[in-house]
mmCIF file with all atom_site columns, C-alpha atoms in Angstrom:
data_model
loop_
_atom_site.group_PDB
_atom_site.id
_atom_site.type_symbol
_atom_site.label_atom_id
_atom_site.label_alt_id
_atom_site.label_comp_id
_atom_site.label_asym_id
_atom_site.label_entity_id
_atom_site.label_seq_id
_atom_site.pdbx_PDB_ins_code
_atom_site.Cartn_x
_atom_site.Cartn_y
_atom_site.Cartn_z
_atom_site.occupancy
_atom_site.B_iso_or_equiv
_atom_site.pdbx_formal_charge
_atom_site.auth_seq_id
_atom_site.auth_comp_id
_atom_site.auth_asym_id
_atom_site.auth_atom_id
_atom_site.pdbx_PDB_model_num
ATOM 1   C CA . ALA A 1 1   ? -6.147 80.936 17.730  1.00 73.00 ? 67  ALA A CA 1
ATOM 2   C CA . GLN A 1 2   ? -4.140 78.686 19.699  1.00 80.00 ? 68  GLN A CA 1
ATOM 3   C CA . SER A 1 3   ? -0.768 80.978 20.449  1.00 88.00 ? 69  SER A CA 1
ATOM 4   C CA . VAL A 1 4   ? 3.087  79.951 22.547  1.00 93.00 ? 70  VAL A CA 1
ATOM 5   C CA . THR A 1 5   ? 4.705  82.798 24.064  1.00 95.00 ? 71  THR A CA 1
ATOM 6   C CA . GLN A 1 6   ? 8.594  81.516 25.196  1.00 96.00 ? 72  GLN A CA 1
ATOM 7   C CA . LEU A 1 7   ? 10.139 84.263 27.443  1.00 93.00 ? 73  LEU A CA 1
ATOM 8   C CA . GLY A 1 8   ? 14.033 85.460 26.491  1.00 93.00 ? 74  GLY A CA 1
ATOM 9   C CA . SER A 1 9   ? 14.958 84.733 23.125  1.00 94.00 ? 75  SER A CA 1
ATOM 10  C CA . HIS A 1 10  ? 18.865 84.435 24.543  1.00 96.00 ? 76  HIS A CA 1
ATOM 11  C CA . VAL A 1 11  ? 19.557 82.728 28.525  1.00 97.00 ? 77  VAL A CA 1
ATOM 12  C CA . SER A 1 12  ? 23.084 82.558 30.238  1.00 97.00 ? 78  SER A CA 1
ATOM 13  C CA . VAL A 1 13  ? 23.734 80.804 32.552  1.00 97.00 ? 79  VAL A CA 1
ATOM 14  C CA . SER A 1 14  ? 26.625 79.561 34.948  1.00 97.00 ? 80  SER A CA 1
ATOM 15  C CA . GLU A 1 15  ? 27.517 75.648 34.519  1.00 97.00 ? 81  GLU A CA 1
ATOM 16  C CA . GLY A 1 16  ? 26.067 73.843 37.360  1.00 97.00 ? 82  GLY A CA 1
ATOM 17  C CA . ALA A 1 17  ? 23.705 76.552 37.762  1.00 98.00 ? 83  ALA A CA 1
ATOM 18  C CA . LEU A 1 18  ? 19.382 75.496 37.562  1.00 98.00 ? 84  LEU A CA 1
ATOM 19  C CA . VAL A 1 19  ? 18.531 76.643 33.785  1.00 98.00 ? 85  VAL A CA 1
ATOM 20  C CA . LEU A 1 20  ? 15.034 77.930 33.651  1.00 98.00 ? 86  LEU A CA 1
ATOM 21  C CA . LEU A 1 21  ? 13.600 78.284 30.422  1.00 98.00 ? 87  LEU A CA 1
ATOM 22  C CA . ARG A 1 22  ? 9.684  80.076 30.129  1.00 98.00 ? 88  ARG A CA 1
ATOM 23  C CA . CYS A 1 23  ? 6.509  78.884 27.514  1.00 97.00 ? 89  CYS A CA 1
ATOM 24  C CA . ASN A 1 24  ? 3.336  80.421 28.628  1.00 96.00 ? 90  ASN A CA 1
ATOM 25  C CA . TYR A 1 25  ? 0.449  78.580 25.894  1.00 93.00 ? 91  TYR A CA 1
ATOM 26  C CA . SER A 1 26  ? -2.651 80.328 24.857  1.00 89.00 ? 92  SER A CA 1
ATOM 27  C CA . SER A 1 27  ? -5.677 76.896 24.569  1.00 77.00 ? 93  SER A CA 1
ATOM 28  C CA . SER A 1 28  ? -9.504 76.634 24.834  1.00 70.00 ? 94  SER A CA 1
ATOM 29  C CA . VAL A 1 29  ? -8.805 73.753 25.690  1.00 71.00 ? 95  VAL A CA 1
ATOM 30  C CA . PRO A 1 30  ? -5.896 71.923 27.648  1.00 71.00 ? 96  PRO A CA 1
ATOM 31  C CA . PRO A 1 31  ? -3.394 70.913 25.123  1.00 80.00 ? 97  PRO A CA 1
ATOM 32  C CA . TYR A 1 32  ? -0.668 68.745 24.226  1.00 89.00 ? 98  TYR A CA 1
ATOM 33  C CA . LEU A 1 33  ? 2.659  70.565 24.445  1.00 93.00 ? 99  LEU A CA 1
ATOM 34  C CA . PHE A 1 34  ? 6.165  69.371 23.781  1.00 95.00 ? 100 PHE A CA 1
ATOM 35  C CA . TRP A 1 35  ? 9.431  71.045 24.328  1.00 97.00 ? 101 TRP A CA 1
ATOM 36  C CA . TYR A 1 36  ? 12.372 69.941 21.602  1.00 98.00 ? 102 TYR A CA 1
ATOM 37  C CA . VAL A 1 37  ? 16.346 71.462 21.575  1.00 98.00 ? 103 VAL A CA 1
ATOM 38  C CA . GLN A 1 38  ? 18.020 71.882 18.744  1.00 97.00 ? 104 GLN A CA 1
ATOM 39  C CA . TYR A 1 39  ? 22.043 72.143 18.143  1.00 95.00 ? 105 TYR A CA 1
ATOM 40  C CA . PRO A 1 40  ? 23.295 74.055 15.078  1.00 91.00 ? 106 PRO A CA 1
ATOM 41  C CA . ASN A 1 41  ? 22.478 73.053 11.803  1.00 88.00 ? 107 ASN A CA 1
ATOM 42  C CA . GLN A 1 42  ? 20.850 70.461 12.817  1.00 93.00 ? 108 GLN A CA 1
ATOM 43  C CA . GLY A 1 43  ? 16.440 68.737 13.295  1.00 95.00 ? 109 GLY A CA 1
ATOM 44  C CA . LEU A 1 44  ? 14.723 69.484 16.528  1.00 96.00 ? 110 LEU A CA 1
ATOM 45  C CA . GLN A 1 45  ? 15.096 66.758 19.416  1.00 97.00 ? 111 GLN A CA 1
ATOM 46  C CA . LEU A 1 46  ? 11.955 66.062 22.167  1.00 97.00 ? 112 LEU A CA 1
ATOM 47  C CA . LEU A 1 47  ? 13.016 66.929 25.292  1.00 97.00 ? 113 LEU A CA 1
ATOM 48  C CA . LEU A 1 48  ? 9.883  65.970 27.006  1.00 96.00 ? 114 LEU A CA 1
ATOM 49  C CA . LYS A 1 49  ? 5.826  66.148 25.860  1.00 94.00 ? 115 LYS A CA 1
ATOM 50  C CA . TYR A 1 50  ? 3.483  66.476 27.483  1.00 91.00 ? 116 TYR A CA 1
ATOM 51  C CA . THR A 1 51  ? -0.533 64.389 27.063  1.00 86.00 ? 117 THR A CA 1
ATOM 52  C CA . SER A 1 52  ? -3.468 65.244 29.842  1.00 78.00 ? 118 SER A CA 1
ATOM 53  C CA . ALA A 1 53  ? -1.354 63.004 32.351  1.00 76.00 ? 119 ALA A CA 1
ATOM 54  C CA . ALA A 1 54  ? 1.158  63.463 35.207  1.00 84.00 ? 120 ALA A CA 1
ATOM 55  C CA . THR A 1 55  ? 1.644  67.625 35.312  1.00 87.00 ? 121 THR A CA 1
ATOM 56  C CA . LEU A 1 56  ? 5.437  66.888 36.340  1.00 94.00 ? 122 LEU A CA 1
ATOM 57  C CA . VAL A 1 57  ? 6.669  65.485 33.353  1.00 95.00 ? 123 VAL A CA 1
ATOM 58  C CA . LYS A 1 58  ? 9.884  64.405 33.050  1.00 95.00 ? 124 LYS A CA 1
ATOM 59  C CA . GLY A 1 59  ? 12.659 63.993 30.000  1.00 95.00 ? 125 GLY A CA 1
ATOM 60  C CA . ILE A 1 60  ? 15.567 63.315 28.495  1.00 95.00 ? 126 ILE A CA 1
ATOM 61  C CA . ASN A 1 61  ? 19.188 64.674 29.416  1.00 94.00 ? 127 ASN A CA 1
ATOM 62  C CA . GLY A 1 62  ? 17.695 65.423 33.000  1.00 96.00 ? 128 GLY A CA 1
ATOM 63  C CA . PHE A 1 63  ? 14.972 67.996 32.103  1.00 97.00 ? 129 PHE A CA 1
ATOM 64  C CA . GLU A 1 64  ? 11.256 68.019 33.031  1.00 97.00 ? 130 GLU A CA 1
ATOM 65  C CA . ALA A 1 65  ? 9.194  70.822 33.171  1.00 97.00 ? 131 ALA A CA 1
ATOM 66  C CA . GLU A 1 66  ? 5.893  71.577 36.014  1.00 94.00 ? 132 GLU A CA 1
ATOM 67  C CA . PHE A 1 67  ? 1.921  71.613 33.144  1.00 92.00 ? 133 PHE A CA 1
ATOM 68  C CA . LYS A 1 68  ? 0.693  74.867 35.682  1.00 92.00 ? 134 LYS A CA 1
ATOM 69  C CA . LYS A 1 69  ? -2.749 75.870 34.057  1.00 88.00 ? 135 LYS A CA 1
ATOM 70  C CA . SER A 1 70  ? -3.549 78.565 36.533  1.00 90.00 ? 136 SER A CA 1
ATOM 71  C CA . GLU A 1 71  ? -0.451 80.031 34.604  1.00 92.00 ? 137 GLU A CA 1
ATOM 72  C CA . THR A 1 72  ? -0.511 78.393 31.562  1.00 92.00 ? 138 THR A CA 1
ATOM 73  C CA . SER A 1 73  ? 2.687  77.519 31.163  1.00 94.00 ? 139 SER A CA 1
ATOM 74  C CA . PHE A 1 74  ? 5.217  74.701 30.638  1.00 95.00 ? 140 PHE A CA 1
ATOM 75  C CA . HIS A 1 75  ? 8.036  75.800 31.711  1.00 97.00 ? 141 HIS A CA 1
ATOM 76  C CA . LEU A 1 76  ? 11.534 73.429 31.258  1.00 98.00 ? 142 LEU A CA 1
ATOM 77  C CA . THR A 1 77  ? 14.184 73.686 33.977  1.00 98.00 ? 143 THR A CA 1
ATOM 78  C CA . LYS A 1 78  ? 17.183 71.479 34.633  1.00 98.00 ? 144 LYS A CA 1
ATOM 79  C CA . PRO A 1 79  ? 19.164 71.739 38.812  1.00 97.00 ? 145 PRO A CA 1
ATOM 80  C CA . SER A 1 80  ? 22.187 71.663 37.324  1.00 97.00 ? 146 SER A CA 1
ATOM 81  C CA . ALA A 1 81  ? 24.011 73.139 33.392  1.00 97.00 ? 147 ALA A CA 1
ATOM 82  C CA . HIS A 1 82  ? 26.335 71.351 31.805  1.00 97.00 ? 148 HIS A CA 1
ATOM 83  C CA . MET A 1 83  ? 28.097 72.618 29.000  1.00 97.00 ? 149 MET A CA 1
ATOM 84  C CA . SER A 1 84  ? 26.655 70.405 26.577  1.00 96.00 ? 150 SER A CA 1
ATOM 85  C CA . ASP A 1 85  ? 23.064 72.089 27.149  1.00 97.00 ? 151 ASP A CA 1
ATOM 86  C CA . ALA A 1 86  ? 24.351 75.395 24.939  1.00 97.00 ? 152 ALA A CA 1
ATOM 87  C CA . ALA A 1 87  ? 21.740 74.791 21.972  1.00 97.00 ? 153 ALA A CA 1
ATOM 88  C CA . GLU A 1 88  ? 18.334 76.200 20.985  1.00 97.00 ? 154 GLU A CA 1
ATOM 89  C CA . TYR A 1 89  ? 14.932 75.519 22.722  1.00 98.00 ? 155 TYR A CA 1
ATOM 90  C CA . PHE A 1 90  ? 11.549 75.076 20.873  1.00 97.00 ? 156 PHE A CA 1
ATOM 91  C CA . CYS A 1 91  ? 8.643  75.132 23.118  1.00 96.00 ? 157 CYS A CA 1
ATOM 92  C CA . ALA A 1 92  ? 5.213  73.619 21.555  1.00 94.00 ? 158 ALA A CA 1
ATOM 93  C CA . VAL A 1 93  ? 1.327  73.158 21.959  1.00 92.00 ? 159 VAL A CA 1
ATOM 94  C CA . SER A 1 94  ? -0.231 70.939 19.537  1.00 88.00 ? 160 SER A CA 1
ATOM 95  C CA . ASP A 1 95  ? -4.035 71.963 17.787  1.00 76.00 ? 161 ASP A CA 1
ATOM 96  C CA . LEU A 1 96  ? -6.339 69.508 19.372  1.00 70.00 ? 162 LEU A CA 1
ATOM 97  C CA . GLY A 1 97  ? -9.155 70.828 17.123  1.00 67.00 ? 163 GLY A CA 1
ATOM 98  C CA . GLY A 1 98  ? -8.758 67.944 14.413  1.00 67.00 ? 164 GLY A CA 1
ATOM 99  C CA . THR A 1 99  ? -5.187 68.606 12.168  1.00 70.00 ? 165 THR A CA 1
ATOM 100 C CA . TYR A 1 100 ? -2.740 67.669 15.394  1.00 78.00 ? 166 TYR A CA 1
ATOM 101 C CA . LYS A 1 101 ? -0.747 70.789 13.652  1.00 87.00 ? 167 LYS A CA 1
ATOM 102 C CA . TYR A 1 102 ? 1.860  72.421 16.148  1.00 92.00 ? 168 TYR A CA 1
ATOM 103 C CA . ILE A 1 103 ? 2.428  75.510 17.042  1.00 91.00 ? 169 ILE A CA 1
ATOM 104 C CA . PHE A 1 104 ? 6.010  76.547 17.671  1.00 93.00 ? 170 PHE A CA 1
ATOM 105 C CA . GLY A 1 105 ? 7.394  79.179 20.066  1.00 94.00 ? 171 GLY A CA 1
ATOM 106 C CA . THR A 1 106 ? 9.551  81.224 18.494  1.00 95.00 ? 172 THR A CA 1
ATOM 107 C CA . GLY A 1 107 ? 12.631 79.522 20.320  1.00 96.00 ? 173 GLY A CA 1
ATOM 108 C CA . THR A 1 108 ? 15.515 80.757 23.328  1.00 97.00 ? 174 THR A CA 1
ATOM 109 C CA . ARG A 1 109 ? 18.545 80.158 23.195  1.00 96.00 ? 175 ARG A CA 1
ATOM 110 C CA . LEU A 1 110 ? 21.212 78.899 26.414  1.00 97.00 ? 176 LEU A CA 1
ATOM 111 C CA . LYS A 1 111 ? 24.036 79.516 26.477  1.00 97.00 ? 177 LYS A CA 1
ATOM 112 C CA . VAL A 1 112 ? 26.265 77.789 29.323  1.00 97.00 ? 178 VAL A CA 1
ATOM 113 C CA . LEU A 1 113 ? 29.792 79.654 30.859  1.00 97.00 ? 179 LEU A CA 1
ATOM 114 C CA . ALA A 1 114 ? 32.647 77.676 32.173  1.00 93.00 ? 180 ALA A CA 1
ATOM 115 C CA . ASP B 2 1   ? 17.490 52.152 11.280  1.00 61.00 ? 230 ASP B CA 1
ATOM 116 C CA . GLY B 2 2   ? 14.195 54.012 11.486  1.00 69.00 ? 231 GLY B CA 1
ATOM 117 C CA . GLY B 2 3   ? 14.394 57.608 10.388  1.00 94.00 ? 232 GLY B CA 1
ATOM 118 C CA . ILE B 2 4   ? 13.494 60.775 8.206   1.00 97.00 ? 233 ILE B CA 1
ATOM 119 C CA . THR B 2 5   ? 16.042 61.767 6.156   1.00 97.00 ? 234 THR B CA 1
ATOM 120 C CA . GLN B 2 6   ? 16.650 65.299 4.264   1.00 97.00 ? 235 GLN B CA 1
ATOM 121 C CA . SER B 2 7   ? 18.686 65.326 1.399   1.00 96.00 ? 236 SER B CA 1
ATOM 122 C CA . PRO B 2 8   ? 20.740 67.193 -0.232  1.00 96.00 ? 237 PRO B CA 1
ATOM 123 C CA . LYS B 2 9   ? 22.339 68.845 3.327   1.00 95.00 ? 238 LYS B CA 1
ATOM 124 C CA . TYR B 2 10  ? 22.887 72.462 1.341   1.00 96.00 ? 239 TYR B CA 1
ATOM 125 C CA . LEU B 2 11  ? 20.571 73.544 -1.471  1.00 94.00 ? 240 LEU B CA 1
ATOM 126 C CA . PHE B 2 12  ? 21.435 76.239 -3.656  1.00 92.00 ? 241 PHE B CA 1
ATOM 127 C CA . ARG B 2 13  ? 18.953 78.694 -6.125  1.00 90.00 ? 242 ARG B CA 1
ATOM 128 C CA . LYS B 2 14  ? 19.375 80.802 -8.630  1.00 89.00 ? 243 LYS B CA 1
ATOM 129 C CA . GLU B 2 15  ? 17.387 83.154 -9.982  1.00 85.00 ? 244 GLU B CA 1
ATOM 130 C CA . GLY B 2 16  ? 14.282 82.648 -10.994 1.00 86.00 ? 245 GLY B CA 1
ATOM 131 C CA . GLN B 2 17  ? 14.490 78.676 -10.804 1.00 92.00 ? 246 GLN B CA 1
ATOM 132 C CA . ASN B 2 18  ? 12.470 75.982 -8.873  1.00 95.00 ? 247 ASN B CA 1
ATOM 133 C CA . VAL B 2 19  ? 14.543 73.578 -6.374  1.00 96.00 ? 248 VAL B CA 1
ATOM 134 C CA . THR B 2 20  ? 12.828 70.257 -4.747  1.00 97.00 ? 249 THR B CA 1
ATOM 135 C CA . LEU B 2 21  ? 14.402 69.132 -1.389  1.00 97.00 ? 250 LEU B CA 1
ATOM 136 C CA . SER B 2 22  ? 13.796 65.606 -0.447  1.00 98.00 ? 251 SER B CA 1
ATOM 137 C CA . CYS B 2 23  ? 11.892 64.437 2.605   1.00 98.00 ? 252 CYS B CA 1
ATOM 138 C CA . GLU B 2 24  ? 10.980 60.756 3.371   1.00 98.00 ? 253 GLU B CA 1
ATOM 139 C CA . GLN B 2 25  ? 11.280 58.966 5.962   1.00 97.00 ? 254 GLN B CA 1
ATOM 140 C CA . ASN B 2 26  ? 10.606 55.076 7.466   1.00 96.00 ? 255 ASN B CA 1
ATOM 141 C CA . LEU B 2 27  ? 8.074  54.857 10.504  1.00 96.00 ? 256 LEU B CA 1
ATOM 142 C CA . ASN B 2 28  ? 5.192  53.722 8.654   1.00 95.00 ? 257 ASN B CA 1
ATOM 143 C CA . HIS B 2 29  ? 4.444  57.544 9.789   1.00 95.00 ? 258 HIS B CA 1
ATOM 144 C CA . ASP B 2 30  ? 0.668  58.374 8.020   1.00 94.00 ? 259 ASP B CA 1
ATOM 145 C CA . ALA B 2 31  ? 1.584  62.514 8.539   1.00 94.00 ? 260 ALA B CA 1
ATOM 146 C CA . MET B 2 32  ? 4.667  64.404 6.882   1.00 96.00 ? 261 MET B CA 1
ATOM 147 C CA . TYR B 2 33  ? 5.108  68.219 7.145   1.00 97.00 ? 262 TYR B CA 1
ATOM 148 C CA . TRP B 2 34  ? 7.150  70.918 6.310   1.00 98.00 ? 263 TRP B CA 1
ATOM 149 C CA . TYR B 2 35  ? 8.658  73.976 8.366   1.00 97.00 ? 264 TYR B CA 1
ATOM 150 C CA . ARG B 2 36  ? 10.424 76.699 7.470   1.00 97.00 ? 265 ARG B CA 1
ATOM 151 C CA . GLN B 2 37  ? 12.671 78.319 10.284  1.00 96.00 ? 266 GLN B CA 1
ATOM 152 C CA . ASP B 2 38  ? 13.975 81.657 10.242  1.00 94.00 ? 267 ASP B CA 1
ATOM 153 C CA . PRO B 2 39  ? 16.632 82.973 12.505  1.00 86.00 ? 268 PRO B CA 1
ATOM 154 C CA . GLY B 2 40  ? 14.290 84.275 15.505  1.00 81.00 ? 269 GLY B CA 1
ATOM 155 C CA . GLN B 2 41  ? 10.853 83.347 14.110  1.00 84.00 ? 270 GLN B CA 1
ATOM 156 C CA . GLY B 2 42  ? 11.593 79.546 15.302  1.00 88.00 ? 271 GLY B CA 1
ATOM 157 C CA . LEU B 2 43  ? 9.051  77.289 12.534  1.00 94.00 ? 272 LEU B CA 1
ATOM 158 C CA . ARG B 2 44  ? 6.133  78.213 10.911  1.00 95.00 ? 273 ARG B CA 1
ATOM 159 C CA . LEU B 2 45  ? 4.008  75.363 8.616   1.00 95.00 ? 274 LEU B CA 1
ATOM 160 C CA . ILE B 2 46  ? 3.976  74.855 4.782   1.00 97.00 ? 275 ILE B CA 1
ATOM 161 C CA . TYR B 2 47  ? 2.351  72.106 4.060   1.00 97.00 ? 276 TYR B CA 1
ATOM 162 C CA . TYR B 2 48  ? 1.347  69.241 5.904   1.00 96.00 ? 277 TYR B CA 1
ATOM 163 C CA . SER B 2 49  ? -0.143 65.883 5.124   1.00 96.00 ? 278 SER B CA 1
ATOM 164 C CA . GLN B 2 50  ? -2.544 63.580 6.608   1.00 93.00 ? 279 GLN B CA 1
ATOM 165 C CA . ILE B 2 51  ? -2.265 60.731 3.986   1.00 93.00 ? 280 ILE B CA 1
ATOM 166 C CA . VAL B 2 52  ? -0.930 59.723 0.978   1.00 95.00 ? 281 VAL B CA 1
ATOM 167 C CA . ASN B 2 53  ? -2.118 61.918 -2.398  1.00 95.00 ? 282 ASN B CA 1
ATOM 168 C CA . ASP B 2 54  ? -3.460 64.301 0.548   1.00 95.00 ? 283 ASP B CA 1
ATOM 169 C CA . PHE B 2 55  ? -2.312 67.223 1.761   1.00 96.00 ? 284 PHE B CA 1
ATOM 170 C CA . GLN B 2 56  ? -2.906 70.427 2.901   1.00 95.00 ? 285 GLN B CA 1
ATOM 171 C CA . LYS B 2 57  ? -1.512 74.382 3.287   1.00 96.00 ? 286 LYS B CA 1
ATOM 172 C CA . GLY B 2 58  ? -0.147 76.509 6.397   1.00 95.00 ? 287 GLY B CA 1
ATOM 173 C CA . ASP B 2 59  ? 0.470  79.848 7.755   1.00 93.00 ? 288 ASP B CA 1
ATOM 174 C CA . ILE B 2 60  ? 3.172  80.218 4.980   1.00 96.00 ? 289 ILE B CA 1
ATOM 175 C CA . ALA B 2 61  ? 2.460  78.009 1.404   1.00 97.00 ? 290 ALA B CA 1
ATOM 176 C CA . GLU B 2 62  ? 2.617  80.442 -1.150  1.00 96.00 ? 291 GLU B CA 1
ATOM 177 C CA . GLY B 2 63  ? 5.417  79.521 -3.517  1.00 96.00 ? 292 GLY B CA 1
ATOM 178 C CA . TYR B 2 64  ? 6.140  76.652 -2.383  1.00 97.00 ? 293 TYR B CA 1
ATOM 179 C CA . SER B 2 65  ? 4.588  73.582 -4.098  1.00 98.00 ? 294 SER B CA 1
ATOM 180 C CA . VAL B 2 66  ? 3.597  69.568 -2.391  1.00 98.00 ? 295 VAL B CA 1
ATOM 181 C CA . SER B 2 67  ? 3.340  65.790 -3.124  1.00 98.00 ? 296 SER B CA 1
ATOM 182 C CA . ARG B 2 68  ? 2.549  62.866 -1.496  1.00 98.00 ? 297 ARG B CA 1
ATOM 183 C CA . GLU B 2 69  ? 2.761  60.113 -4.058  1.00 97.00 ? 298 GLU B CA 1
ATOM 184 C CA . LYS B 2 70  ? 4.104  57.681 -1.384  1.00 97.00 ? 299 LYS B CA 1
ATOM 185 C CA . LYS B 2 71  ? 3.484  57.682 2.123   1.00 97.00 ? 300 LYS B CA 1
ATOM 186 C CA . GLU B 2 72  ? 7.183  57.769 2.857   1.00 97.00 ? 301 GLU B CA 1
ATOM 187 C CA . SER B 2 73  ? 8.009  60.721 0.606   1.00 98.00 ? 302 SER B CA 1
ATOM 188 C CA . PHE B 2 74  ? 7.218  64.194 0.829   1.00 98.00 ? 303 PHE B CA 1
ATOM 189 C CA . PRO B 2 75  ? 9.104  66.587 -1.468  1.00 98.00 ? 304 PRO B CA 1
ATOM 190 C CA . LEU B 2 76  ? 8.957  69.968 -1.454  1.00 98.00 ? 305 LEU B CA 1
ATOM 191 C CA . THR B 2 77  ? 9.453  72.441 -4.488  1.00 98.00 ? 306 THR B CA 1
ATOM 192 C CA . VAL B 2 78  ? 10.547 75.794 -3.565  1.00 96.00 ? 307 VAL B CA 1
ATOM 193 C CA . THR B 2 79  ? 9.304  77.667 -6.814  1.00 95.00 ? 308 THR B CA 1
ATOM 194 C CA . SER B 2 80  ? 10.465 81.376 -8.127  1.00 91.00 ? 309 SER B CA 1
ATOM 195 C CA . ALA B 2 81  ? 7.301  82.441 -6.812  1.00 90.00 ? 310 ALA B CA 1
ATOM 196 C CA . GLN B 2 82  ? 8.669  82.009 -3.364  1.00 90.00 ? 311 GLN B CA 1
ATOM 197 C CA . LYS B 2 83  ? 11.102 85.234 -3.547  1.00 88.00 ? 312 LYS B CA 1
ATOM 198 C CA . ASN B 2 84  ? 12.946 85.261 -0.212  1.00 91.00 ? 313 ASN B CA 1
ATOM 199 C CA . PRO B 2 85  ? 13.339 81.683 -0.051  1.00 93.00 ? 314 PRO B CA 1
ATOM 200 C CA . THR B 2 86  ? 16.517 80.978 2.228   1.00 95.00 ? 315 THR B CA 1
ATOM 201 C CA . ALA B 2 87  ? 15.912 79.669 5.070   1.00 96.00 ? 316 ALA B CA 1
ATOM 202 C CA . PHE B 2 88  ? 16.217 75.994 7.336   1.00 97.00 ? 317 PHE B CA 1
ATOM 203 C CA . TYR B 2 89  ? 13.506 73.691 5.839   1.00 98.00 ? 318 TYR B CA 1
ATOM 204 C CA . LEU B 2 90  ? 13.355 71.077 8.174   1.00 97.00 ? 319 LEU B CA 1
ATOM 205 C CA . CYS B 2 91  ? 10.295 67.821 7.768   1.00 98.00 ? 320 CYS B CA 1
ATOM 206 C CA . ALA B 2 92  ? 8.657  65.997 10.282  1.00 97.00 ? 321 ALA B CA 1
ATOM 207 C CA . SER B 2 93  ? 6.585  62.864 10.949  1.00 96.00 ? 322 SER B CA 1
ATOM 208 C CA . SER B 2 94  ? 3.807  61.614 13.376  1.00 94.00 ? 323 SER B CA 1
ATOM 209 C CA . ALA B 2 95  ? 1.285  58.774 13.213  1.00 91.00 ? 324 ALA B CA 1
ATOM 210 C CA . TRP B 2 96  ? -1.697 60.636 13.097  1.00 82.00 ? 325 TRP B CA 1
ATOM 211 C CA . GLY B 2 97  ? -2.280 62.824 16.709  1.00 81.00 ? 326 GLY B CA 1
ATOM 212 C CA . GLU B 2 98  ? 0.946  61.844 18.484  1.00 87.00 ? 327 GLU B CA 1
ATOM 213 C CA . THR B 2 99  ? 4.469  63.517 18.198  1.00 92.00 ? 328 THR B CA 1
ATOM 214 C CA . GLN B 2 100 ? 6.366  65.064 15.689  1.00 94.00 ? 329 GLN B CA 1
ATOM 215 C CA . TYR B 2 101 ? 9.673  63.507 14.763  1.00 95.00 ? 330 TYR B CA 1
ATOM 216 C CA . PHE B 2 102 ? 12.280 65.245 12.726  1.00 97.00 ? 331 PHE B CA 1
ATOM 217 C CA . GLY B 2 103 ? 14.821 65.234 10.119  1.00 97.00 ? 332 GLY B CA 1
ATOM 218 C CA . PRO B 2 104 ? 18.242 66.895 10.106  1.00 97.00 ? 333 PRO B CA 1
ATOM 219 C CA . GLY B 2 105 ? 17.253 69.972 7.585   1.00 97.00 ? 334 GLY B CA 1
ATOM 220 C CA . THR B 2 106 ? 17.803 71.518 4.352   1.00 97.00 ? 335 THR B CA 1
ATOM 221 C CA . ARG B 2 107 ? 20.097 75.207 4.583   1.00 96.00 ? 336 ARG B CA 1
ATOM 222 C CA . LEU B 2 108 ? 18.606 76.689 0.987   1.00 95.00 ? 337 LEU B CA 1
ATOM 223 C CA . LEU B 2 109 ? 20.753 79.527 0.202   1.00 93.00 ? 338 LEU B CA 1
ATOM 224 C CA . VAL B 2 110 ? 20.330 81.805 -3.063  1.00 88.00 ? 339 VAL B CA 1
ATOM 225 C CA . LEU B 2 111 ? 23.251 82.550 -5.605  1.00 84.00 ? 340 LEU B CA 1
#
């Protein structure tokens, strides 16, 4: 069965510092992978997605993620954190077995320190 | 303006009461989904529908029911059998096999 693990339920960075949010997946076939962002009391907004094209995926708001098959990882990065990046981030993998259901990680809450 | 709407934003349920959460989309998507979000647990799939008049149970369907009579609408009923309904409920839709897009959510609280 597919699964997603997000290491670190809370991450704090200083404004201007590198953001690194970790996501590892397990899948028997090359998956589709997603990062979503959620601001308090709002729905999820798509940041970026990997669908077996380029392994380095660029998303909105300066975020990017790299698909590494050998490490079964899809970590999210941003070179310089901004206060507005404070939110909860979810990694998800899509079941390509016919249902296209998503399996979500438990989320990482990012805090940006002034 | 295309998107997904959920109503109400906040909903209060009394003991033994059934309540219905609304989800509407004008994106012409075939597939629609309901998720439950609890702190520290991520999103868990309640029900999903791939096409009108058809739906399947997700991972935590007990105590919930849905209908899909129209392509645009996928209401979720939280029944009295759901003993711990307090949560944030998110609806999503997608073209089949494509990216899921989410509504703004409904927070359900128990009185």
